[in-house]
Amino acid sequence: MAVDDTGRDEYSEAVGLDELREEGRALTAVDGTPIALFYHEGEVRAVNNRCPHMGFPLTEGSVEEGVLTCHWHHARFELSCGDTFDPWADDVDTYPTEVREGTVYVSPEPRRAEPPEVHWRDRLEDGLEQNIRLVLAKSAVALLDAGVDPEEVVERGVRFGVRNRADGWASGLTILTALANRLPDLDEQDRKRALYQGLTEVAGDCDGEPPKFDQESFSATDVPFERLRSWFRENVEVRDADGAERVLRTAVASGYGPERLTELLVTAATDHRYLDTGHTFDYVNKATEALDLVGWDDEERTADVLASLVRGLATAQRAEETSSWRQPVDLASMCADHFDRLDGMVAAGEGETWTEPDDFTDRLHSADPEEVFDALEGAIRAGATVEELASAVSFAAAKRVALFATSNEFNDWNTVHHTFTFANAVHRAAERTETTALYRGVFDAAVNVYLDRFLNTPPAPEATGDSDADPEAALEDLRMAFEQQGRVQQAGDAVADFLAGGGDPGRLKAELGNALLVEDTGFHTFQAYEAACRQFDLRADGAGDVDGVTDEQRDCLVAAGRYMAAHYPTRRSREQTFSIAARLMRGERVDGAGEVE
């Protein structure tokens, strides 16, 4: 071992120069790091022996014309500096060498010694830009291991997503935000999985898409909010996305905060019925939730995130244009009639405090639309706030999922799911703004609960749980239900048994989250899990409290468990990528068969 002038260890003895010149390559280790030495074109070169792509030993590669090629996936590196020709592979660390008295010495410090968080922030951008799943997985693992706040990772994904897709907010950003909302429910490894899954979805949405080119705000920033709202609604009404974006950016530039900006968006989003089967409103909600996570304080970021919604609002299909809302009952006209009287209903309820009747869910599940509308109007006249009424309708929608009959066509899972996630989005928006325009969203959700009635005919057996059940056994039953196709009822029963037997709800949410994240989960299933967990969290005072868990809370998680079981198992290809990344970041070697050596 050579020492520097201060007596500190510096370079390590590696190999004789003549031996290296004859063999062309050699393997050594410095402070536990495997180093590949090459003698090429009269020069000694040293690189980390682990290929940065998937860990294959570079001493088994080949060197030609200054290029080191790994023989596993053919990643290529400029030998002197370690830079890769292939962005999916990452650069390889190179190490200074010295030749002293015929012996090669190697420094323990790589030439590039930037902090891990700096390197992996850059690689995260590469992974997003080129839609490289392994790079995104490595970045999620490495950034959290380096102590980077998950919110920063989410913020980078959100910024990329809203800037690099001309059509704006879509499923990828919704998934990223939904998973970010549930990070506190997950263990450390699953938080990394959640970020990886969300970032992968954002990159996939943007891959091959043209970027977003912004419209500018108006120079005038003193326009009254009521006029901006009117302009925004009018531009969305005539499907002028560019005009609507200029108005929205002006509202942001004028300094209006989350409540007013949400009001602007949800008013336009409820001018027509149930846009794009609820996705449009859910996107509005998720964009505002993303800003709740990363902050509303940055004007440019806020404007970019909210502007990504405009094209979807302007181009969405309107449910009143579909036959199901017109025949055999003209539900759209019934809504319009009630909206004409909405101000009077709200005025009648001023000063009143509404208590949800015990039979309210049954009334919302009625086969008679008049009874559904009467229940809603009566609640408003009795003082029900938008938030209270949205909460009640959200549970009625969750109950449809919990009682979904598997005798229906498989695609009908999406029908009850759309209603539930839409109702949940309206409920969340009502927590942010008190605009009475949101009552229209509540009516839309209730109408869809009515339209979904046939999917509970007959209803699935209700999962109520066994108070004598062993929570550990119930969890094992749940895991087994996710391992076999079609075990929907078993999954619902296992969730109910776990809770009835006194199992910790936090552990159940974590278990469901893990199942979600190890599968090749689809968009709707991510939504279903997040909405069910959120509705669970909001319901602590309902009827039938058993060991702190209400019947309504139970039914929300039963709905999630049944929906997930209907869609599992999958090939789990994404989990394979994540597992490889996690092992590589721990310094393990993965061989050609995918096994750790």
Coordinates of C-alpha atoms in Angstrom, one line a residue:
M1 CA 0.0 0.0 0.0
A2 CA 1.4 3.4 -1.0
V3 CA 0.9 6.5 1.2
D4 CA 0.7 10.2 0.4
D5 CA 2.7 13.0 2.1
T6 CA 0.4 13.0 5.1
G7 CA 0.8 9.3 5.8
R8 CA -2.7 8.4 4.7
D9 CA -3.3 5.3 2.7
E10 CA -3.8 6.3 -1.0
Y11 CA -3.1 3.7 -3.7
S12 CA -3.4 0.0 -3.4
E13 CA -1.0 -2.5 -5.0
A14 CA -2.8 -4.4 -7.8
V15 CA -0.8 -6.4 -10.3
G16 CA 2.6 -6.5 -12.0
L17 CA 2.8 -4.4 -15.1
D18 CA 4.4 -7.2 -17.2
E19 CA 1.7 -9.7 -16.1
L20 CA -1.1 -7.1 -17.0
R21 CA 0.6 -6.4 -20.3
E22 CA 0.8 -10.1 -21.2
E23 CA -2.8 -11.0 -20.0
G24 CA -4.4 -7.8 -21.2
R25 CA -6.7 -7.7 -18.1
A26 CA -6.7 -8.4 -14.4
L27 CA -9.1 -8.4 -11.5
T28 CA -8.3 -6.9 -8.1
A29 CA -10.2 -5.4 -5.1
V30 CA -9.7 -2.1 -3.4
D31 CA -11.5 -1.5 -0.1
G32 CA -14.0 -4.2 -1.1
T33 CA -14.7 -2.8 -4.5
P34 CA -13.9 -5.1 -7.4
I35 CA -11.7 -3.3 -10.0
A36 CA -11.0 -4.5 -13.6
L37 CA -7.6 -3.5 -14.9
F38 CA -6.9 -3.4 -18.7
Y39 CA -3.7 -2.8 -20.6
H40 CA -4.8 -1.3 -23.9
E41 CA -3.0 0.8 -26.5
G42 CA 0.0 1.2 -24.2
E43 CA -2.1 2.5 -21.3
V44 CA -3.3 1.1 -18.0
R45 CA -7.0 1.6 -17.3
A46 CA -9.1 0.7 -14.3
V47 CA -12.9 0.5 -14.0
N48 CA -15.4 -0.9 -11.6
N49 CA -15.7 -4.6 -12.5
R50 CA -19.5 -4.6 -12.1
C51 CA -21.2 -3.5 -15.2
P52 CA -23.5 -0.6 -14.1
H53 CA -26.3 -2.0 -16.1
M54 CA -26.9 -5.4 -14.4
G55 CA -23.6 -6.2 -12.6
F56 CA -21.9 -8.6 -15.1
P57 CA -18.1 -8.8 -14.6
L58 CA -16.5 -6.5 -17.1
T59 CA -13.3 -8.5 -17.0
E60 CA -15.2 -11.0 -19.1
G61 CA -15.9 -8.3 -21.7
S62 CA -13.8 -7.2 -24.6
V63 CA -11.9 -4.1 -25.5
E64 CA -11.4 -2.8 -29.0
E65 CA -10.4 0.7 -30.2
G66 CA -10.8 2.2 -26.8
V67 CA -14.3 0.7 -26.2
L68 CA -15.0 -1.7 -23.4
T69 CA -18.0 -4.0 -24.2
C70 CA -19.9 -6.0 -21.6
H71 CA -20.7 -9.5 -23.0
W72 CA -24.1 -9.8 -21.3
H73 CA -26.3 -7.1 -22.7
H74 CA -23.5 -5.5 -24.9
A75 CA -23.3 -2.2 -23.0
R76 CA -20.4 -0.2 -24.3
F77 CA -18.1 2.2 -22.4
E78 CA -15.4 4.6 -23.4
L79 CA -12.5 2.9 -21.5
S80 CA -10.5 6.0 -20.4
C81 CA -13.4 7.9 -18.8
G82 CA -16.1 5.3 -18.3
D83 CA -18.9 7.1 -20.2
T84 CA -21.4 4.8 -21.8
F85 CA -22.6 4.8 -25.4
D86 CA -25.9 3.3 -24.2
P87 CA -27.9 5.5 -21.7
W88 CA -29.8 2.5 -20.4
A89 CA -26.5 1.1 -19.0
D90 CA -25.2 4.1 -17.0
D91 CA -21.5 5.2 -16.9
V92 CA -19.0 3.0 -15.2
D93 CA -16.7 4.3 -12.5
T94 CA -13.0 4.7 -13.5
Y95 CA -10.1 4.8 -11.1
P96 CA -6.7 6.6 -11.3
T97 CA -3.7 4.3 -11.6
E98 CA 0.1 4.6 -11.2
V99 CA 3.0 2.4 -12.2
R100 CA 5.8 2.2 -9.7
E101 CA 8.8 0.0 -10.1
G102 CA 7.0 -2.3 -12.5
T103 CA 3.8 -2.6 -10.3
V104 CA 0.4 -1.2 -11.0
Y105 CA -1.3 0.7 -8.2
V106 CA -5.0 1.8 -8.1
S107 CA -6.6 4.6 -6.2
P108 CA -9.6 3.7 -4.0
E109 CA -11.4 6.9 -5.1
P110 CA -13.2 6.9 -8.5
R111 CA -12.5 9.9 -10.7
R112 CA -16.2 10.9 -10.5
A113 CA -17.1 11.1 -6.9
E114 CA -20.4 13.1 -7.0
P115 CA -22.8 12.3 -4.1
P116 CA -25.3 9.5 -4.9
E117 CA -28.3 11.8 -4.8
V118 CA -26.8 14.1 -7.5
H119 CA -26.0 11.2 -9.8
W120 CA -29.4 9.5 -9.3
R121 CA -31.4 12.7 -9.8
D122 CA -29.7 12.9 -13.2
R123 CA -30.4 9.3 -13.9
L124 CA -34.0 9.7 -12.9
E125 CA -34.4 12.3 -15.6
D126 CA -32.7 9.9 -18.1
G127 CA -35.1 7.2 -17.2
L128 CA -38.2 9.4 -17.6
E129 CA -37.0 10.8 -20.9
Q130 CA -36.2 7.4 -22.5
N131 CA -38.7 5.3 -20.6
I132 CA -36.2 2.9 -19.2
R133 CA -37.8 0.9 -16.4
L134 CA -34.5 -0.5 -14.9
V135 CA -33.1 3.0 -14.6
L136 CA -36.3 4.3 -13.0
A137 CA -36.2 1.4 -10.5
K138 CA -32.6 2.0 -9.6
S139 CA -33.3 5.7 -9.2
A140 CA -36.2 5.2 -6.9
V141 CA -34.2 2.8 -4.7
A142 CA -31.0 4.9 -4.7
L143 CA -32.6 8.2 -4.0
L144 CA -34.6 7.0 -1.0
D145 CA -31.5 5.1 0.3
A146 CA -29.6 8.5 0.0
G147 CA -32.2 10.1 2.2
V148 CA -34.0 12.1 -0.5
D149 CA -37.5 13.1 0.4
P150 CA -40.0 11.0 -1.6
E151 CA -42.0 14.2 -2.3
E152 CA -39.0 15.5 -4.3
V153 CA -39.1 12.4 -6.4
V154 CA -42.8 12.8 -6.9
E155 CA -42.3 16.5 -7.9
R156 CA -39.7 15.5 -10.5
G157 CA -42.1 13.0 -12.0
V158 CA -45.0 15.5 -12.0
R159 CA -43.0 18.2 -13.6
F160 CA -41.8 15.8 -16.3
G161 CA -45.3 14.5 -17.0
V162 CA -47.0 17.8 -17.4
R163 CA -44.3 19.2 -19.7
N164 CA -43.9 16.2 -22.0
R165 CA -47.4 15.2 -23.1
A166 CA -49.3 17.6 -25.3
D167 CA -52.6 16.0 -24.4
G168 CA -52.0 16.8 -20.8
W169 CA -52.7 15.0 -17.5
A170 CA -53.4 11.2 -17.9
S171 CA -53.3 7.9 -16.1
G172 CA -49.6 7.9 -15.4
L173 CA -49.7 11.1 -13.3
T174 CA -52.8 9.9 -11.6
I175 CA -51.1 6.7 -10.6
L176 CA -48.0 8.5 -9.3
T177 CA -50.1 10.9 -7.2
A178 CA -52.4 8.1 -5.9
L179 CA -49.4 6.1 -4.8
A180 CA -47.7 9.1 -3.3
N181 CA -50.9 9.7 -1.2
R182 CA -50.6 6.2 0.3
L183 CA -46.8 6.2 1.0
P184 CA -47.3 6.5 4.7
D185 CA -49.2 3.2 4.7
L186 CA -46.3 1.3 3.1
D187 CA -43.1 -0.2 4.5
E188 CA -39.7 1.1 3.3
Q189 CA -39.3 -1.3 0.4
D190 CA -42.8 -0.8 -0.9
R191 CA -42.4 3.0 -0.8
K192 CA -39.6 2.5 -3.3
R193 CA -41.8 0.1 -5.3
A194 CA -44.6 2.7 -5.3
L195 CA -42.3 5.5 -6.7
Y196 CA -41.0 3.1 -9.3
Q197 CA -44.4 2.1 -10.4
G198 CA -45.7 5.6 -10.6
L199 CA -42.6 6.9 -12.4
T200 CA -42.8 4.0 -14.9
E201 CA -46.4 4.9 -15.7
V202 CA -45.5 8.6 -16.2
A203 CA -42.6 7.7 -18.5
G204 CA -44.9 5.3 -20.5
D205 CA -47.6 8.0 -21.0
C206 CA -45.0 10.5 -22.3
D207 CA -43.0 8.0 -24.5
G208 CA -43.3 9.1 -28.1
E209 CA -45.7 11.9 -27.4
P210 CA -45.1 15.5 -28.4
P211 CA -44.3 17.9 -25.6
K212 CA -46.7 20.5 -24.1
F213 CA -46.3 24.0 -25.5
D214 CA -47.8 26.5 -23.1
Q215 CA -50.2 29.3 -23.7
E216 CA -49.3 32.6 -21.9
S217 CA -51.4 34.3 -19.3
F218 CA -53.1 37.6 -20.0
S219 CA -51.2 40.7 -19.2
A220 CA -54.1 41.8 -17.1
T221 CA -54.0 40.3 -13.6
D222 CA -56.7 42.4 -12.0
V223 CA -59.7 40.6 -13.6
P224 CA -62.3 39.7 -10.9
F225 CA -62.5 36.0 -10.1
E226 CA -66.1 35.7 -11.1
R227 CA -65.3 36.9 -14.6
L228 CA -62.3 34.6 -14.9
R229 CA -64.6 31.7 -13.9
S230 CA -67.2 32.7 -16.5
W231 CA -64.5 33.0 -19.2
F232 CA -63.1 29.6 -18.3
R233 CA -66.4 27.9 -18.4
E234 CA -67.3 29.5 -21.7
N235 CA -64.0 28.4 -23.3
V236 CA -64.4 24.8 -22.0
E237 CA -68.1 24.8 -23.2
V238 CA -67.1 25.6 -26.8
R239 CA -64.1 23.2 -26.5
D240 CA -61.5 26.0 -26.9
A241 CA -58.6 24.5 -24.9
D242 CA -56.1 27.3 -25.8
G243 CA -58.5 30.0 -24.6
A244 CA -59.3 28.1 -21.5
E245 CA -55.6 27.7 -20.7
R246 CA -54.9 31.4 -21.0
V247 CA -57.7 32.1 -18.6
L248 CA -56.5 29.5 -16.1
R249 CA -52.9 30.7 -16.2
T250 CA -54.2 34.2 -15.6
A251 CA -56.0 33.1 -12.5
V252 CA -52.8 31.5 -11.2
A253 CA -50.8 34.7 -12.1
S254 CA -53.4 36.8 -10.3
G255 CA -52.5 35.0 -7.0
Y256 CA -55.6 33.0 -6.5
G257 CA -55.0 30.1 -4.1
P258 CA -56.0 26.4 -4.0
E259 CA -59.6 26.9 -3.0
R260 CA -60.4 29.4 -5.8
L261 CA -58.4 27.5 -8.4
T262 CA -60.2 24.3 -7.5
E263 CA -63.5 26.1 -7.7
L264 CA -62.6 27.3 -11.2
L265 CA -61.8 23.8 -12.4
V266 CA -64.6 21.8 -10.7
T267 CA -67.3 24.3 -11.8
A268 CA -66.3 23.7 -15.5
A269 CA -65.9 20.0 -14.8
T270 CA -69.5 19.8 -13.6
D271 CA -71.2 22.0 -16.3
H272 CA -71.8 18.7 -18.1
R273 CA -72.6 15.3 -16.8
Y274 CA -70.0 12.7 -15.8
L275 CA -67.2 13.6 -18.3
D276 CA -65.4 10.7 -19.8
T277 CA -67.0 8.2 -17.3
G278 CA -65.5 10.2 -14.4
H279 CA -61.9 10.2 -15.5
T280 CA -61.9 14.0 -16.3
F281 CA -63.0 15.0 -12.8
D282 CA -60.7 12.4 -11.2
Y283 CA -57.8 14.0 -13.1
V284 CA -58.8 17.4 -11.8
N285 CA -58.8 16.1 -8.3
K286 CA -55.5 14.2 -8.7
A287 CA -53.7 17.3 -10.1
T288 CA -54.8 19.4 -7.1
E289 CA -53.7 16.6 -4.8
A290 CA -50.3 16.5 -6.6
L291 CA -50.0 20.2 -5.7
D292 CA -51.0 19.5 -2.1
L293 CA -48.0 17.1 -2.0
V294 CA -45.4 19.2 -3.8
G295 CA -46.7 22.7 -2.9
W296 CA -48.8 25.4 -4.4
D297 CA -46.1 28.0 -3.7
D298 CA -44.3 27.8 -7.0
E299 CA -46.5 29.8 -9.5
E300 CA -44.9 28.3 -12.6
R301 CA -45.3 24.7 -11.3
T302 CA -48.9 25.4 -10.3
A303 CA -49.8 26.8 -13.6
D304 CA -48.1 24.0 -15.5
V305 CA -49.9 21.3 -13.5
L306 CA -53.3 22.8 -13.7
A307 CA -52.9 23.7 -17.4
S308 CA -52.3 20.1 -18.1
L309 CA -56.0 19.5 -17.4
V310 CA -57.5 21.9 -19.9
R311 CA -57.4 19.8 -23.0
G312 CA -59.1 16.9 -21.2
L313 CA -61.8 19.2 -20.0
A314 CA -62.4 20.7 -23.4
T315 CA -62.5 17.4 -25.3
A316 CA -64.3 15.1 -22.9
Q317 CA -67.3 13.1 -23.8
R318 CA -70.4 14.4 -22.0
A319 CA -72.7 11.7 -20.5
E320 CA -75.8 13.5 -21.5
E321 CA -74.8 12.7 -25.1
T322 CA -75.0 9.0 -24.3
S323 CA -78.1 6.8 -24.5
S324 CA -77.9 5.5 -20.9
W325 CA -78.4 8.9 -19.5
R326 CA -81.4 9.5 -21.8
Q327 CA -83.2 6.2 -22.2
P328 CA -85.4 4.7 -20.8
V329 CA -85.3 7.5 -18.2
D330 CA -84.0 11.0 -19.1
L331 CA -81.6 11.3 -16.2
A332 CA -79.8 14.3 -17.7
S333 CA -83.1 16.3 -17.8
M334 CA -83.8 15.2 -14.2
C335 CA -80.4 16.6 -13.2
A336 CA -81.1 19.8 -15.1
D337 CA -84.4 20.3 -13.3
H338 CA -82.9 19.8 -9.9
F339 CA -79.9 22.1 -10.7
D340 CA -82.4 24.9 -11.6
R341 CA -83.7 24.6 -8.1
L342 CA -80.3 24.1 -6.4
D343 CA -80.0 27.6 -5.0
G344 CA -83.4 27.3 -3.4
M345 CA -82.4 23.9 -1.9
V346 CA -79.2 25.3 -0.4
A347 CA -81.0 28.3 1.0
A348 CA -83.6 26.1 2.6
G349 CA -80.8 24.2 4.4
E350 CA -79.0 27.2 5.7
G351 CA -78.5 27.0 9.5
E352 CA -79.6 23.3 9.5
T353 CA -77.4 20.4 10.6
W354 CA -77.9 17.2 8.6
T355 CA -77.6 13.8 10.1
E356 CA -77.5 10.9 7.6
P357 CA -80.5 8.7 8.0
D358 CA -79.8 5.0 8.7
D359 CA -81.6 4.0 5.4
F360 CA -79.8 6.6 3.2
T361 CA -77.5 4.1 1.4
D362 CA -80.6 1.9 0.7
R363 CA -82.3 4.9 -0.8
L364 CA -79.4 5.7 -3.0
H365 CA -79.4 2.0 -4.1
S366 CA -83.1 2.3 -5.0
A367 CA -84.3 1.0 -8.4
D368 CA -86.5 4.1 -8.6
P369 CA -84.5 7.2 -9.8
E370 CA -87.2 9.5 -8.3
E371 CA -86.4 8.1 -4.9
V372 CA -82.7 8.7 -5.4
F373 CA -83.2 12.3 -6.5
D374 CA -85.7 12.9 -3.6
A375 CA -83.1 11.6 -1.2
L376 CA -80.5 14.0 -2.4
E377 CA -82.8 17.0 -2.5
G378 CA -84.1 16.2 1.0
A379 CA -80.6 16.0 2.3
I380 CA -79.6 19.4 0.9
R381 CA -82.8 21.0 2.2
A382 CA -82.0 19.5 5.6
G383 CA -78.6 21.2 5.6
A384 CA -76.3 18.5 4.1
T385 CA -73.0 20.1 2.9
V386 CA -71.4 19.1 -0.3
E387 CA -68.8 17.3 1.7
E388 CA -71.3 15.4 3.8
L389 CA -73.4 14.4 0.8
A390 CA -70.4 13.4 -1.3
S391 CA -69.2 11.2 1.6
A392 CA -72.6 9.4 1.7
V393 CA -72.7 8.9 -2.1
S394 CA -69.0 7.7 -2.0
F395 CA -70.0 4.9 0.4
A396 CA -73.0 3.9 -1.7
A397 CA -70.6 3.6 -4.7
A398 CA -68.1 1.6 -2.6
K399 CA -70.9 -0.7 -1.6
R400 CA -71.7 -1.4 -5.2
V401 CA -68.1 -2.7 -5.6
A402 CA -68.2 -4.7 -2.4
L403 CA -71.4 -6.4 -3.6
F404 CA -70.4 -6.8 -7.3
A405 CA -71.7 -10.1 -8.6
T406 CA -69.0 -12.1 -10.4
S407 CA -71.7 -13.5 -12.7
N408 CA -71.5 -10.2 -14.6
E409 CA -69.1 -9.6 -17.5
F410 CA -65.6 -9.0 -16.3
N411 CA -65.4 -5.6 -17.9
D412 CA -68.3 -4.5 -15.7
W413 CA -65.9 -4.2 -12.8
N414 CA -64.8 -1.0 -14.5
T415 CA -68.4 0.3 -14.5
V416 CA -68.8 0.2 -10.7
H417 CA -65.2 1.2 -10.3
H418 CA -65.6 4.4 -12.3
T419 CA -68.6 5.4 -10.2
F420 CA -66.6 4.8 -6.9
T421 CA -63.5 6.7 -7.9
F422 CA -65.5 9.6 -9.4
A423 CA -67.5 9.9 -6.2
N424 CA -64.3 9.8 -4.1
A425 CA -62.8 12.6 -6.3
V426 CA -65.9 14.8 -5.8
H427 CA -65.7 14.1 -2.0
R428 CA -62.0 15.1 -2.0
A429 CA -62.7 18.3 -4.0
A430 CA -65.4 19.2 -1.5
E431 CA -62.8 19.2 1.2
R432 CA -60.9 21.9 -0.7
T433 CA -63.6 24.2 -1.9
E434 CA -67.2 24.9 -0.7
T435 CA -68.6 25.9 -4.0
T436 CA -72.2 24.7 -4.4
A437 CA -71.4 23.8 -8.0
L438 CA -70.0 20.6 -6.6
Y439 CA -73.5 19.4 -5.7
R440 CA -73.8 18.7 -9.4
G441 CA -70.9 16.3 -9.1
V442 CA -72.7 14.6 -6.2
F443 CA -75.8 14.1 -8.4
D444 CA -73.7 12.7 -11.2
A445 CA -72.2 10.1 -8.8
A446 CA -75.6 9.2 -7.4
V447 CA -77.0 8.8 -10.9
N448 CA -74.3 6.3 -11.7
V449 CA -74.9 4.5 -8.5
Y450 CA -78.5 4.1 -9.8
L451 CA -77.3 3.0 -13.2
D452 CA -75.0 0.4 -11.7
R453 CA -77.9 -1.3 -9.8
F454 CA -78.0 -4.3 -12.2
L455 CA -74.5 -5.2 -11.4
N456 CA -75.7 -6.0 -7.8
T457 CA -78.5 -8.2 -9.1
P458 CA -78.2 -10.5 -7.4
P459 CA -75.6 -9.0 -5.0
A460 CA -72.6 -11.0 -4.0
P461 CA -72.7 -12.5 -0.5
E462 CA -71.9 -9.7 2.0
A463 CA -68.5 -10.1 3.7
T464 CA -69.2 -9.2 7.4
G465 CA -66.3 -11.1 9.0
D466 CA -66.0 -13.6 11.9
S467 CA -65.1 -12.1 15.2
D468 CA -63.4 -15.4 16.2
A469 CA -61.2 -15.3 13.1
D470 CA -57.4 -15.4 13.5
P471 CA -56.0 -12.3 11.8
E472 CA -52.9 -14.1 10.7
A473 CA -54.8 -16.9 9.1
A474 CA -57.0 -14.3 7.4
L475 CA -54.0 -12.5 6.0
E476 CA -52.7 -15.8 4.6
D477 CA -56.1 -16.5 3.0
L478 CA -55.9 -13.0 1.4
R479 CA -52.5 -13.7 0.0
M480 CA -53.6 -17.0 -1.4
A481 CA -56.7 -15.3 -3.0
F482 CA -54.3 -13.0 -4.9
E483 CA -52.3 -16.0 -6.1
Q484 CA -55.2 -17.7 -7.9
Q485 CA -57.5 -16.3 -10.5
G486 CA -61.1 -15.8 -9.6
R487 CA -60.8 -15.8 -5.8
V488 CA -62.9 -12.7 -5.4
Q489 CA -65.2 -13.8 -2.7
Q490 CA -62.4 -15.4 -0.7
A491 CA -60.5 -12.1 -0.8
G492 CA -63.5 -10.1 0.5
D493 CA -64.1 -12.6 3.2
A494 CA -60.4 -12.6 4.3
V495 CA -60.4 -8.8 4.6
A496 CA -63.6 -8.9 6.7
D497 CA -62.3 -11.7 8.9
F498 CA -59.0 -9.9 9.5
L499 CA -60.8 -6.8 10.7
A500 CA -63.5 -8.6 12.6
G501 CA -60.8 -10.7 14.4
G502 CA -59.1 -7.5 15.7
G503 CA -56.4 -7.2 13.1
D504 CA -54.6 -3.9 12.7
P505 CA -56.1 -1.9 9.9
G506 CA -52.8 -0.3 9.2
R507 CA -51.2 -3.7 8.6
L508 CA -54.1 -4.6 6.3
K509 CA -53.6 -1.5 4.2
A510 CA -49.9 -2.2 4.0
E511 CA -50.6 -5.8 2.9
L512 CA -53.0 -4.7 0.2
G513 CA -50.4 -2.1 -0.9
N514 CA -47.7 -4.7 -1.2
A515 CA -50.0 -7.0 -3.3
L516 CA -50.8 -4.0 -5.5
L517 CA -47.1 -3.1 -6.0
V518 CA -45.7 -6.6 -6.8
E519 CA -48.2 -7.1 -9.6
D520 CA -48.3 -5.6 -13.1
T521 CA -51.2 -3.6 -11.8
G522 CA -53.5 -1.7 -14.2
F523 CA -54.6 1.9 -13.9
H524 CA -58.0 1.2 -12.4
T525 CA -56.7 -1.1 -9.7
F526 CA -54.3 1.6 -8.5
Q527 CA -57.3 4.0 -8.3
A528 CA -59.4 1.4 -6.5
Y529 CA -56.8 0.8 -3.8
E530 CA -56.2 4.5 -3.2
A531 CA -59.8 5.5 -3.1
A532 CA -60.8 2.6 -0.8
C533 CA -58.0 3.5 1.7
R534 CA -58.9 7.1 1.7
Q535 CA -62.6 6.4 2.3
F536 CA -61.6 4.0 5.1
D537 CA -59.5 6.8 6.8
L538 CA -62.5 9.2 6.7
R539 CA -65.0 6.9 8.3
A540 CA -64.5 6.5 12.0
D541 CA -67.9 7.3 13.3
G542 CA -70.3 5.1 11.4
A543 CA -72.6 2.3 12.7
G544 CA -71.4 -1.1 13.8
D545 CA -68.1 -0.2 15.4
V546 CA -66.1 -3.4 16.0
D547 CA -62.8 -2.9 17.7
G548 CA -62.6 0.6 16.3
V549 CA -63.5 -0.4 12.7
T550 CA -66.9 0.5 11.4
D551 CA -69.0 -1.4 9.0
E552 CA -68.5 1.3 6.4
Q553 CA -64.7 1.2 6.9
R554 CA -64.8 -2.6 6.5
D555 CA -66.9 -2.4 3.3
C556 CA -64.4 0.0 1.7
L557 CA -61.5 -2.3 2.2
V558 CA -63.6 -5.3 1.2
A559 CA -64.3 -3.5 -2.1
A560 CA -60.6 -3.0 -2.6
G561 CA -59.7 -6.6 -1.8
R562 CA -62.4 -8.0 -4.1
Y563 CA -61.5 -5.7 -7.0
M564 CA -57.8 -6.5 -6.7
A565 CA -58.5 -10.3 -6.5
A566 CA -60.5 -10.0 -9.7
H567 CA -57.4 -8.7 -11.5
Y568 CA -54.7 -10.9 -10.0
P569 CA -52.3 -12.6 -10.4
T570 CA -50.4 -11.1 -13.3
R571 CA -47.0 -11.9 -14.9
R572 CA -45.2 -9.6 -12.4
S573 CA -42.7 -8.4 -14.9
R574 CA -42.4 -5.0 -13.3
E575 CA -41.6 -6.6 -10.0
Q576 CA -38.8 -8.6 -11.7
T577 CA -37.3 -5.4 -12.9
F578 CA -37.6 -3.8 -9.4
S579 CA -36.1 -6.9 -7.7
I580 CA -33.1 -6.8 -10.1
A581 CA -32.6 -3.1 -9.4
A582 CA -32.8 -3.5 -5.6
R583 CA -30.3 -6.4 -5.6
L584 CA -27.9 -4.5 -7.8
M585 CA -28.1 -1.4 -5.6
R586 CA -27.2 -3.6 -2.6
G587 CA -24.1 -4.7 -4.5
E588 CA -25.2 -8.2 -5.4
R589 CA -24.5 -9.8 -8.7
V590 CA -27.3 -11.1 -10.9
D591 CA -26.3 -13.8 -13.3
G592 CA -27.8 -14.6 -16.7
A593 CA -30.6 -16.7 -15.2
G594 CA -31.7 -13.8 -13.0
E595 CA -30.4 -15.4 -9.8
V596 CA -28.2 -13.7 -7.2
E597 CA -24.8 -15.4 -7.0

